[in-house]
Every structure is written in C-alpha cells, then in structure tokens.
mmCIF file of C-alpha atoms in Angstrom:
data_model
loop_
_atom_site.group_PDB
_atom_site.id
_atom_site.type_symbol
_atom_site.label_atom_id
_atom_site.label_comp_id
_atom_site.label_asym_id
_atom_site.label_seq_id
_atom_site.Cartn_x
_atom_site.Cartn_y
_atom_site.Cartn_z
ATOM 1 C CA MET A 1 70.101 77.575 118.605
ATOM 2 C CA GLU A 2 69.615 77.105 122.308
ATOM 3 C CA PHE A 3 73.257 76.133 122.614
ATOM 4 C CA LEU A 4 74.271 79.783 122.172
ATOM 5 C CA GLY A 5 73.073 80.387 125.722
ATOM 6 C CA ASN A 6 75.440 77.777 127.153
ATOM 7 C CA GLU A 7 77.485 79.390 129.910
ATOM 8 C CA PHE A 8 80.807 77.795 128.947
ATOM 9 C CA PHE A 9 80.256 78.750 125.330
ATOM 10 C CA LEU A 10 79.670 82.364 126.386
ATOM 11 C CA ILE A 11 82.752 82.353 128.619
ATOM 12 C CA ALA A 12 84.817 80.975 125.745
ATOM 13 C CA VAL A 13 83.439 83.670 123.432
ATOM 14 C CA THR A 14 84.342 86.363 125.991
ATOM 15 C CA PHE A 15 87.934 85.104 126.260
ATOM 16 C CA GLY A 16 88.202 84.635 122.507
ATOM 17 C CA VAL A 17 86.906 88.091 121.600
ATOM 18 C CA PHE A 18 89.140 89.726 124.213
ATOM 19 C CA PHE A 19 92.171 87.855 122.896
ATOM 20 C CA LEU A 20 91.414 88.942 119.321
ATOM 21 C CA ALA A 21 90.771 92.517 120.462
ATOM 22 C CA LYS A 22 94.143 92.622 122.239
ATOM 23 C CA TRP A 23 95.829 91.249 119.140
ATOM 24 C CA LEU A 24 94.049 93.807 116.972
ATOM 25 C CA GLN A 25 95.174 96.693 119.177
ATOM 26 C CA ARG A 26 98.773 95.480 119.137
ATOM 27 C CA ARG A 27 98.670 95.196 115.360
ATOM 28 C CA THR A 28 97.072 98.592 114.716
ATOM 29 C CA GLY A 29 98.370 100.542 117.723
ATOM 30 C CA LEU A 30 95.063 102.445 117.776
ATOM 31 C CA MET A 31 94.132 103.692 121.238
ATOM 32 C CA LEU A 32 90.438 103.730 120.424
ATOM 33 C CA LEU A 33 90.514 99.972 119.846
ATOM 34 C CA ASN A 34 90.674 99.458 123.594
ATOM 35 C CA PRO A 35 90.286 95.693 124.079
ATOM 36 C CA ILE A 36 87.814 96.046 126.955
ATOM 37 C CA LEU A 37 85.626 98.495 125.031
ATOM 38 C CA LEU A 38 85.809 96.444 121.843
ATOM 39 C CA THR A 39 84.950 93.199 123.630
ATOM 40 C CA ILE A 40 81.955 94.792 125.360
ATOM 41 C CA ALA A 41 80.702 96.219 122.049
ATOM 42 C CA VAL A 42 81.146 92.955 120.139
ATOM 43 C CA LEU A 43 79.435 90.957 122.884
ATOM 44 C CA ILE A 44 76.464 93.344 123.090
ATOM 45 C CA VAL A 45 75.977 93.166 119.315
ATOM 46 C CA PHE A 46 76.321 89.378 119.418
ATOM 47 C CA LEU A 47 73.879 88.931 122.316
ATOM 48 C CA LYS A 48 71.314 91.318 120.824
ATOM 49 C CA SER A 49 71.417 89.690 117.394
ATOM 50 C CA ALA A 50 71.352 86.150 118.794
ATOM 51 C CA GLY A 51 68.473 87.104 121.094
ATOM 52 C CA ILE A 52 70.336 86.142 124.270
ATOM 53 C CA SER A 53 69.362 88.085 127.396
ATOM 54 C CA TYR A 54 71.898 89.677 129.721
ATOM 55 C CA GLU A 55 70.689 87.346 132.490
ATOM 56 C CA THR A 56 71.627 84.331 130.369
ATOM 57 C CA TYR A 57 74.997 85.841 129.461
ATOM 58 C CA ASN A 58 75.690 86.648 133.080
ATOM 59 C CA GLU A 59 75.391 82.998 134.131
ATOM 60 C CA GLY A 60 78.819 82.667 132.562
ATOM 61 C CA GLY A 61 79.776 86.327 132.898
ATOM 62 C CA HIS A 62 79.557 86.446 136.662
ATOM 63 C CA LEU A 63 82.223 83.727 136.806
ATOM 64 C CA ILE A 64 84.585 86.191 135.094
ATOM 65 C CA GLU A 65 83.411 89.189 137.096
ATOM 66 C CA PHE A 66 83.964 87.071 140.223
ATOM 67 C CA TRP A 67 87.738 87.554 139.783
ATOM 68 C CA LEU A 68 87.420 91.329 139.981
ATOM 69 C CA ARG A 69 87.436 91.285 143.775
ATOM 70 C CA PRO A 70 90.471 89.018 144.303
ATOM 71 C CA ALA A 71 92.183 91.137 141.635
ATOM 72 C CA VAL A 72 91.539 94.291 143.669
ATOM 73 C CA VAL A 73 92.985 92.493 146.724
ATOM 74 C CA ALA A 74 96.033 91.615 144.605
ATOM 75 C CA LEU A 75 96.680 95.361 144.130
ATOM 76 C CA GLY A 76 97.994 95.176 147.686
ATOM 77 C CA VAL A 77 101.258 93.751 146.280
ATOM 78 C CA PRO A 78 102.279 96.750 144.125
ATOM 79 C CA LEU A 79 101.037 99.007 146.908
ATOM 80 C CA TYR A 80 103.300 97.244 149.416
ATOM 81 C CA LEU A 81 106.288 97.556 147.063
ATOM 82 C CA GLN A 82 105.862 101.351 146.975
ATOM 83 C CA LEU A 83 105.034 101.930 150.646
ATOM 84 C CA GLU A 84 108.289 103.770 151.355
ATOM 85 C CA THR A 85 107.780 106.250 148.483
ATOM 86 C CA ILE A 86 104.194 106.793 149.541
ATOM 87 C CA ARG A 87 105.088 107.411 153.179
ATOM 88 C CA LYS A 88 107.525 110.150 152.180
ATOM 89 C CA GLN A 89 104.916 111.976 150.087
ATOM 90 C CA ILE A 90 101.835 111.485 152.169
ATOM 91 C CA LEU A 91 100.783 115.162 152.251
ATOM 92 C CA PRO A 92 100.754 115.830 148.485
ATOM 93 C CA ILE A 93 99.094 112.448 147.935
ATOM 94 C CA VAL A 94 96.253 113.077 150.367
ATOM 95 C CA MET A 95 95.711 116.649 149.154
ATOM 96 C CA SER A 96 95.583 115.522 145.550
ATOM 97 C CA GLN A 97 93.053 112.809 146.300
ATOM 98 C CA LEU A 98 90.900 115.117 148.370
ATOM 99 C CA ALA A 99 90.842 117.630 145.504
ATOM 100 C CA GLY A 100 90.157 114.870 142.966
ATOM 101 C CA CYS A 101 87.278 113.495 145.018
ATOM 102 C CA VAL A 102 85.538 116.849 145.545
ATOM 103 C CA VAL A 103 86.033 117.960 141.936
ATOM 104 C CA GLY A 104 84.825 114.580 140.664
ATOM 105 C CA VAL A 105 81.559 114.620 142.570
ATOM 106 C CA VAL A 106 80.787 118.353 142.331
ATOM 107 C CA SER A 107 81.617 118.778 138.632
ATOM 108 C CA VAL A 108 79.586 115.801 137.413
ATOM 109 C CA VAL A 109 76.596 116.904 139.488
ATOM 110 C CA LEU A 110 76.730 120.546 138.386
ATOM 111 C CA VAL A 111 77.196 119.776 134.688
ATOM 112 C CA ALA A 112 74.516 117.078 134.601
ATOM 113 C CA LYS A 113 72.070 119.346 136.460
ATOM 114 C CA ALA A 114 72.797 122.289 134.194
ATOM 115 C CA LEU A 115 72.053 120.107 131.169
ATOM 116 C CA GLY A 116 68.728 119.062 132.640
ATOM 117 C CA ALA A 117 69.371 115.540 133.919
ATOM 118 C CA SER A 118 66.803 114.204 136.376
ATOM 119 C CA GLN A 119 67.597 113.965 140.086
ATOM 120 C CA GLU A 120 67.806 110.173 139.920
ATOM 121 C CA ILE A 121 70.370 110.290 137.119
ATOM 122 C CA VAL A 122 72.408 113.014 138.806
ATOM 123 C CA CYS A 123 72.615 110.924 141.979
ATOM 124 C CA SER A 124 73.594 107.862 139.942
ATOM 125 C CA LEU A 125 76.430 109.812 138.327
ATOM 126 C CA ALA A 126 77.810 111.389 141.507
ATOM 127 C CA PRO A 127 80.154 108.511 142.497
ATOM 128 C CA LYS A 128 81.139 107.674 138.898
ATOM 129 C CA SER A 129 84.925 108.006 139.361
ATOM 130 C CA VAL A 130 85.406 105.206 141.859
ATOM 131 C CA THR A 131 85.489 101.449 141.714
ATOM 132 C CA THR A 132 82.164 99.677 141.044
ATOM 133 C CA PRO A 133 81.363 98.259 144.502
ATOM 134 C CA ILE A 134 81.966 101.598 146.243
ATOM 135 C CA ALA A 135 80.158 103.540 143.528
ATOM 136 C CA MET A 136 77.119 101.256 143.740
ATOM 137 C CA GLU A 137 76.985 101.525 147.528
ATOM 138 C CA VAL A 138 77.168 105.315 147.338
ATOM 139 C CA ALA A 139 74.524 105.475 144.601
ATOM 140 C CA ARG A 140 72.181 103.388 146.723
ATOM 141 C CA ALA A 141 72.813 105.593 149.741
ATOM 142 C CA VAL A 142 72.035 108.844 147.896
ATOM 143 C CA GLY A 143 69.024 107.637 145.922
ATOM 144 C CA GLY A 144 70.536 106.836 142.520
ATOM 145 C CA ILE A 145 70.148 103.674 140.428
ATOM 146 C CA PRO A 146 73.068 101.418 141.477
ATOM 147 C CA SER A 147 73.126 99.297 138.326
ATOM 148 C CA LEU A 148 73.110 102.374 136.074
ATOM 149 C CA THR A 149 76.008 103.656 138.182
ATOM 150 C CA ALA A 150 77.872 100.411 137.544
ATOM 151 C CA ALA A 151 77.452 100.831 133.791
ATOM 152 C CA VAL A 152 78.594 104.474 133.884
ATOM 153 C CA VAL A 153 81.571 103.515 136.057
ATOM 154 C CA VAL A 154 82.790 101.096 133.385
ATOM 155 C CA CYS A 155 82.458 103.835 130.724
ATOM 156 C CA VAL A 156 84.358 106.307 132.915
ATOM 157 C CA GLY A 157 87.118 103.744 133.387
ATOM 158 C CA LEU A 158 87.388 103.170 129.655
ATOM 159 C CA LEU A 159 87.447 106.892 128.990
ATOM 160 C CA GLY A 160 90.234 107.410 131.513
ATOM 161 C CA GLY A 161 92.110 104.335 130.352
ATOM 162 C CA ILE A 162 92.003 105.439 126.719
ATOM 163 C CA LEU A 163 92.467 109.217 127.048
ATOM 164 C CA GLY A 164 94.105 109.571 130.455
ATOM 165 C CA PHE A 165 97.783 109.625 129.554
ATOM 166 C CA LYS A 166 97.156 111.805 126.527
ATOM 167 C CA ALA A 167 95.174 114.340 128.601
ATOM 168 C CA MET A 168 97.956 114.455 131.186
ATOM 169 C CA ARG A 169 100.617 114.997 128.542
ATOM 170 C CA LEU A 170 98.648 117.993 127.281
ATOM 171 C CA THR A 171 98.313 119.445 130.783
ATOM 172 C CA HIS A 172 101.956 118.891 131.804
ATOM 173 C CA ILE A 173 101.303 116.266 134.433
ATOM 174 C CA ALA A 174 104.606 114.490 134.203
ATOM 175 C CA SER A 175 105.716 112.844 137.419
ATOM 176 C CA PRO A 176 104.985 109.127 137.645
ATOM 177 C CA MET A 177 103.315 109.577 141.029
ATOM 178 C CA ALA A 178 101.011 112.331 139.714
ATOM 179 C CA GLN A 179 100.114 110.303 136.635
ATOM 180 C CA GLY A 180 99.470 107.109 138.585
ATOM 181 C CA LEU A 181 97.402 108.858 141.253
ATOM 182 C CA SER A 182 95.309 110.627 138.615
ATOM 183 C CA MET A 183 94.624 107.439 136.680
ATOM 184 C CA GLY A 184 93.500 105.627 139.822
ATOM 185 C CA ALA A 185 91.465 108.572 141.081
ATOM 186 C CA ALA A 186 89.685 109.350 137.810
ATOM 187 C CA ALA A 187 89.363 105.895 136.257
ATOM 188 C CA HIS A 188 89.507 103.387 139.156
ATOM 189 C CA ALA A 189 90.567 99.826 138.286
ATOM 190 C CA VAL A 190 90.468 100.277 134.497
ATOM 191 C CA GLY A 191 92.768 103.293 134.792
ATOM 192 C CA THR A 192 94.908 101.309 137.208
ATOM 193 C CA SER A 193 95.271 98.452 134.749
ATOM 194 C CA ALA A 194 96.250 100.927 132.023
ATOM 195 C CA ALA A 195 98.854 102.361 134.404
ATOM 196 C CA ALA A 196 100.055 98.904 135.468
ATOM 197 C CA GLU A 197 100.768 98.127 131.819
ATOM 198 C CA LEU A 198 103.499 100.797 131.909
ATOM 199 C CA SER A 199 105.212 99.420 134.990
ATOM 200 C CA ARG A 200 104.596 98.010 138.434
ATOM 201 C CA LYS A 201 105.426 101.380 139.950
ATOM 202 C CA TYR A 202 102.706 103.167 137.955
ATOM 203 C CA GLY A 203 100.306 100.391 138.923
ATOM 204 C CA ALA A 204 101.104 100.910 142.598
ATOM 205 C CA PHE A 205 100.552 104.669 142.475
ATOM 206 C CA ALA A 206 97.307 104.154 140.573
ATOM 207 C CA SER A 207 96.025 101.603 143.081
ATOM 208 C CA LEU A 208 96.755 104.198 145.745
ATOM 209 C CA GLY A 209 94.609 106.734 143.873
ATOM 210 C CA LEU A 210 91.877 104.144 143.394
ATOM 211 C CA THR A 211 91.860 103.350 147.116
ATOM 212 C CA LEU A 212 92.073 106.870 148.500
ATOM 213 C CA ASN A 213 89.547 108.373 146.113
ATOM 214 C CA GLY A 214 87.278 105.372 146.748
ATOM 215 C CA ILE A 215 87.374 105.852 150.490
ATOM 216 C CA LEU A 216 87.008 109.649 150.297
ATOM 217 C CA THR A 217 84.119 109.385 147.842
ATOM 218 C CA ALA A 218 82.339 106.878 150.058
ATOM 219 C CA LEU A 219 82.738 109.201 153.031
ATOM 220 C CA LEU A 220 82.124 112.598 151.408
ATOM 221 C CA THR A 221 79.527 112.124 148.642
ATOM 222 C CA PRO A 222 76.417 112.314 150.853
ATOM 223 C CA THR A 223 77.673 115.547 152.461
ATOM 224 C CA LEU A 224 78.689 117.060 149.117
ATOM 225 C CA LEU A 225 75.285 116.275 147.614
ATOM 226 C CA GLU A 226 73.627 117.853 150.614
ATOM 227 C CA TRP A 227 75.623 121.049 150.085
ATOM 228 C CA LEU A 228 74.632 121.018 146.435
ATOM 229 C CA GLY A 229 70.992 120.839 147.503
ATOM 230 C CA LEU A 230 70.296 117.375 146.148
ATOM 231 C CA LEU A 231 69.482 115.482 149.329
ATOM 232 C CA MET B 1 99.206 78.369 143.369
ATOM 233 C CA ILE B 2 96.989 76.984 146.113
ATOM 234 C CA ARG B 3 98.873 78.966 148.730
ATOM 235 C CA GLN B 4 98.529 82.099 146.603
ATOM 236 C CA CYS B 5 94.773 81.592 146.277
ATOM 237 C CA ALA B 6 94.471 80.847 149.985
ATOM 238 C CA ILE B 7 96.178 84.135 150.878
ATOM 239 C CA LEU B 8 94.296 86.340 148.408
ATOM 240 C CA PHE B 9 90.908 84.840 149.198
ATOM 241 C CA GLY B 10 91.835 84.830 152.886
ATOM 242 C CA CYS B 11 92.350 88.594 152.761
ATOM 243 C CA LEU B 12 89.083 88.996 150.862
ATOM 244 C CA ALA B 13 87.251 86.857 153.418
ATOM 245 C CA LEU B 14 88.748 88.890 156.268
ATOM 246 C CA GLY B 15 87.549 91.996 154.456
ATOM 247 C CA GLU B 16 84.065 90.483 154.246
ATOM 248 C CA LEU B 17 84.230 89.636 157.953
ATOM 249 C CA LEU B 18 85.235 93.187 158.882
ATOM 250 C CA VAL B 19 82.429 94.638 156.750
ATOM 251 C CA TRP B 20 79.970 92.267 158.390
ATOM 252 C CA LEU B 21 81.195 93.052 161.915
ATOM 253 C CA THR B 22 81.493 96.832 161.595
ATOM 254 C CA GLU B 23 78.876 97.522 158.885
ATOM 255 C CA VAL B 24 81.392 99.963 157.378
ATOM 256 C CA LYS B 25 80.311 101.219 153.951
ATOM 257 C CA LEU B 26 83.418 100.091 152.078
ATOM 258 C CA PRO B 27 83.838 97.130 149.728
ATOM 259 C CA SER B 28 85.481 94.034 151.177
ATOM 260 C CA SER B 29 87.945 93.979 148.274
ATOM 261 C CA ILE B 30 89.425 97.387 149.197
ATOM 262 C CA ILE B 31 89.739 96.322 152.836
ATOM 263 C CA GLY B 32 91.295 93.019 151.677
ATOM 264 C CA MET B 33 93.828 94.966 149.603
ATOM 265 C CA LEU B 34 94.829 97.097 152.588
ATOM 266 C CA LEU B 35 95.058 93.959 154.769
ATOM 267 C CA LEU B 36 97.318 92.249 152.217
ATOM 268 C CA THR B 37 99.578 95.328 152.168
ATOM 269 C CA LEU B 38 99.653 95.295 155.973
ATOM 270 C CA PHE B 39 100.456 91.560 156.188
ATOM 271 C CA LEU B 40 103.273 91.966 153.652
ATOM 272 C CA LYS B 41 104.627 94.922 155.628
ATOM 273 C CA LEU B 42 104.487 92.972 158.902
ATOM 274 C CA GLY B 43 106.211 90.040 157.220
ATOM 275 C CA TRP B 44 103.335 87.663 157.998
ATOM 276 C CA VAL B 45 102.993 87.076 154.259
ATOM 277 C CA LYS B 46 106.136 86.742 152.133
ATOM 278 C CA LEU B 47 106.175 88.493 148.776
ATOM 279 C CA HIS B 48 106.975 85.345 146.758
ATOM 280 C CA TRP B 49 103.953 83.603 148.315
ATOM 281 C CA VAL B 50 101.568 85.873 146.409
ATOM 282 C CA GLN B 51 103.521 87.466 143.606
ATOM 283 C CA GLY B 52 102.739 85.094 140.703
ATOM 284 C CA LEU B 53 98.970 85.102 141.024
ATOM 285 C CA SER B 54 98.738 88.760 141.961
ATOM 286 C CA ASP B 55 100.840 89.799 138.949
ATOM 287 C CA PHE B 56 98.506 87.782 136.734
ATOM 288 C CA LEU B 57 95.361 89.275 138.270
ATOM 289 C CA VAL B 58 96.645 92.864 138.209
ATOM 290 C CA ALA B 59 97.815 92.517 134.601
ATOM 291 C CA ASN B 60 94.362 91.303 133.515
ATOM 292 C CA LEU B 61 92.225 93.494 135.751
ATOM 293 C CA GLY B 62 90.530 95.081 132.746
ATOM 294 C CA PHE B 63 89.233 91.762 131.441
ATOM 295 C CA PHE B 64 87.142 91.199 134.554
ATOM 296 C CA PHE B 65 85.224 94.389 133.698
ATOM 297 C CA VAL B 66 83.824 92.931 130.484
ATOM 298 C CA PRO B 67 80.705 91.291 132.013
ATOM 299 C CA PRO B 68 79.664 94.368 134.063
ATOM 300 C CA GLY B 69 80.292 96.419 130.925
ATOM 301 C CA VAL B 70 78.002 94.171 128.886
ATOM 302 C CA ALA B 71 75.287 95.061 131.430
ATOM 303 C CA LEU B 72 75.166 98.424 129.627
ATOM 304 C CA MET B 73 72.747 96.748 127.202
ATOM 305 C CA LEU B 74 70.148 96.791 129.982
ATOM 306 C CA TYR B 75 70.261 100.587 130.244
ATOM 307 C CA PHE B 76 70.128 101.693 126.632
ATOM 308 C CA ASP B 77 66.644 103.172 127.204
ATOM 309 C CA VAL B 78 67.573 105.187 130.305
ATOM 310 C CA ILE B 79 70.812 106.346 128.710
ATOM 311 C CA ARG B 80 69.152 107.259 125.409
ATOM 312 C CA ALA B 81 66.560 109.386 127.229
ATOM 313 C CA GLU B 82 69.222 111.534 128.912
ATOM 314 C CA PHE B 83 72.207 110.777 126.733
ATOM 315 C CA TRP B 84 73.797 114.228 126.391
ATOM 316 C CA PRO B 85 73.657 115.233 130.072
ATOM 317 C CA ILE B 86 75.114 111.844 131.043
ATOM 318 C CA ALA B 87 77.806 111.821 128.365
ATOM 319 C CA ILE B 88 78.946 115.446 128.676
ATOM 320 C CA ALA B 89 78.916 115.481 132.489
ATOM 321 C CA THR B 90 80.868 112.219 132.615
ATOM 322 C CA VAL B 91 83.518 113.230 130.094
ATOM 323 C CA VAL B 92 84.037 116.734 131.508
ATOM 324 C CA SER B 93 84.180 115.525 135.076
ATOM 325 C CA THR B 94 86.540 112.633 134.355
ATOM 326 C CA LEU B 95 89.010 114.926 132.622
ATOM 327 C CA LEU B 96 88.723 117.435 135.482
ATOM 328 C CA VAL B 97 89.524 114.734 138.055
ATOM 329 C CA LEU B 98 92.551 113.588 136.062
ATOM 330 C CA VAL B 99 93.925 117.098 135.735
ATOM 331 C CA THR B 100 93.030 118.311 139.235
ATOM 332 C CA SER B 101 94.546 115.423 141.152
ATOM 333 C CA GLY B 102 97.679 115.502 139.010
ATOM 334 C CA TRP B 103 98.139 119.258 139.348
ATOM 335 C CA VAL B 104 97.394 119.372 143.066
ATOM 336 C CA TYR B 105 99.918 116.608 143.661
ATOM 337 C CA GLN B 106 102.609 118.422 141.681
ATOM 338 C CA LEU B 107 101.844 121.815 143.291
ATOM 339 C CA VAL B 108 101.824 120.558 146.877
ATOM 340 C CA ARG B 109 104.935 118.491 146.212
ATOM 341 C CA ARG B 110 106.740 121.584 145.001
ATOM 342 C CA ALA B 111 105.392 123.758 147.836
ATOM 343 C CA VAL B 112 106.400 121.315 150.558
ATOM 344 C CA GLY B 113 109.695 120.880 148.794
ATOM 345 C CA ARG B 114 111.441 119.279 151.788
ATOM 346 C CA PRO B 115 114.129 121.906 152.527
ATOM 347 C CA GLY B 116 117.708 120.783 153.074
ATOM 348 C CA GLN B 117 117.189 117.637 151.074
ATOM 349 C CA LYS B 118 118.519 116.891 147.640
ATOM 350 C CA ARG B 119 115.979 116.340 144.909
#
C-alpha cells in the first residue's frame, strides 16, 4: 500500500476530510465538531493506522501550510477597511492588547509551573497565544521547544475558536471591537477565522488583535520570563 | 488572479526582505500584512486588485492550520508526560486572555468616553 504515501493522495484526503467535516458541522450545528479539529483528528488516526509518518504526510501537507503566510498577508485587506475605526480607538485597543499579552504569558507560566511542568515545557508554552511563526521564534529565543510550541499554538487556536464567543457572552464582552480583539489576541489566526465567519468587520478587529498581541509578545516575553525568574 | 497573487506574494517577499535586512524578530507574513494595509491606504494598491483572492484566503485561514496541527502526532510522548500542566495552563490562560483583553478594551473605552461627542 505504498500509494497511501503519495503526496497528491494525501492532499486530496486533507481537502476531502475537511469538506466532510464542514458539512457535518453545518448539519449538526455542534460547536465541538470544529472542522479543523475534526480533520486533524481523523488524519492522525488515518496516518497512525496506515503506518504513514508525519514526514511523508508533510510532503503534501507543507503545500497546504504554505498558504498560511499569504493568507496572513491577506488580512491586511480587512484591516485596511477598518483603519478609520481603529484610529479613533487607538488607546483602548493598545491597552487591551498590552493587558492581554502580559496576562497571556504570565498566567500560562505561573499555572504550568505551579502544576510542576519542567522549565523546557514552561518556556514552550509562554508564547502560546500568538500566531505560529512568532510563537516559534519566541520559544526558540527563550529556550523552549519550537515545534512543541507550534502544536500547542494550534490547540490554543482551536480552543479559542470553539469556546471564545461563548466565554465572552458569559463575561459580558459585547462590543464587536472587544470581541474581535479578544479572539485575535487569545486565539491568533484560528480565532481570527472564527471571527471573520461572522463578518468582515469582526475579522478586521481580530486581525488587529492577532497583530498587536503578536508584536507585543515577541517584544515582551523574554523580559516577562526574566521577571518570573525563568531566564 | 495573477495580479492578486503578484501583490500578495509581493508584500510577503518585501516582508522577507525587511526581515533579512533588519534581522527583526517578527514573521515576514505579519510585516507583509502591515505593508499591504499601508499600500492600500496610500492608494498604491487598489482594493479590487486584491479583494477576491484575499477574501478566499481569509475565509479559509483555518484550513491551512491542518498540516501543522497533524504535527501534534509527533509530540504525543512529550504531551502525555506532562499532560495536565500543559492542558490546564493552556485552557486557563487562553480564557484569561480572552476575558482580560475584552474587559480592558471596554473599560478604557468607557473611561476615555470622548466628552462632547455623541455615542
């Protein structure tokens, strides 16, 4: 069954499973059946049971992942469309992102440490809220495991994408700007895509959160970890 | 479509160039996004030149995360060894970020409150 490792076959499977997962979520309306999460789970089970290594899968997979970066560039369009709104609210936006960044790094470090995680893991978790390339860079800089960070970042995104709006409803976060910013800040591009599904405006505010928290996290994480006695 | 690709990848390539020149620790894609916003604002790039492709890419952003997510299968051992610290810290912290940035935005917005202006 060597054919199962064919890169185009694996790309086709990825598209096919994702399409079915989207269909399934529309039919059932269940939030937990997040198409990204479901596709990842189905593919892992498939690869493990067919004995295909991640390296083999990634020969096709990296052609899909390749589009992640142009897609992040494309977020410049919704951002441009909301520039005027953003300019008017620059102070609350920056304050909220600064708070989100500090809380994100400090809380994950303190909780993981308190529960006995090793230094290497704690450092890998520190930049978990932000988009993969930034998170991996930060993890490398502070002595974490960049590829573990990448995996955790995807999980964080899924968590935010699935639970984010519900959590904000419970905590009375109602304004579209607050919701968008929070989704981008806490759940990077996955949160942003969940927000963009509501409307272009939400997508724009979320890409703002993704960008600002990304930049702040890149700049502040080493200092924060130093204060927390980890570096 | 070709023009749209040329612009998006052009911004990405400029981002790469800036990273290479300045050795700044930011991803080229984020810099490319800010450049695209800037070029649209300056009018160097017209909205309809990029809108079709960018709408498609933004709408399907989540799909491009499937392959890096599948990479989780490489870390089952590490994650199993420290599962609870990783899981609890991640969940708690993600919810805290959501709530904190939302609340701080709403509080500061109300506090600033732009006097003399209608809401």
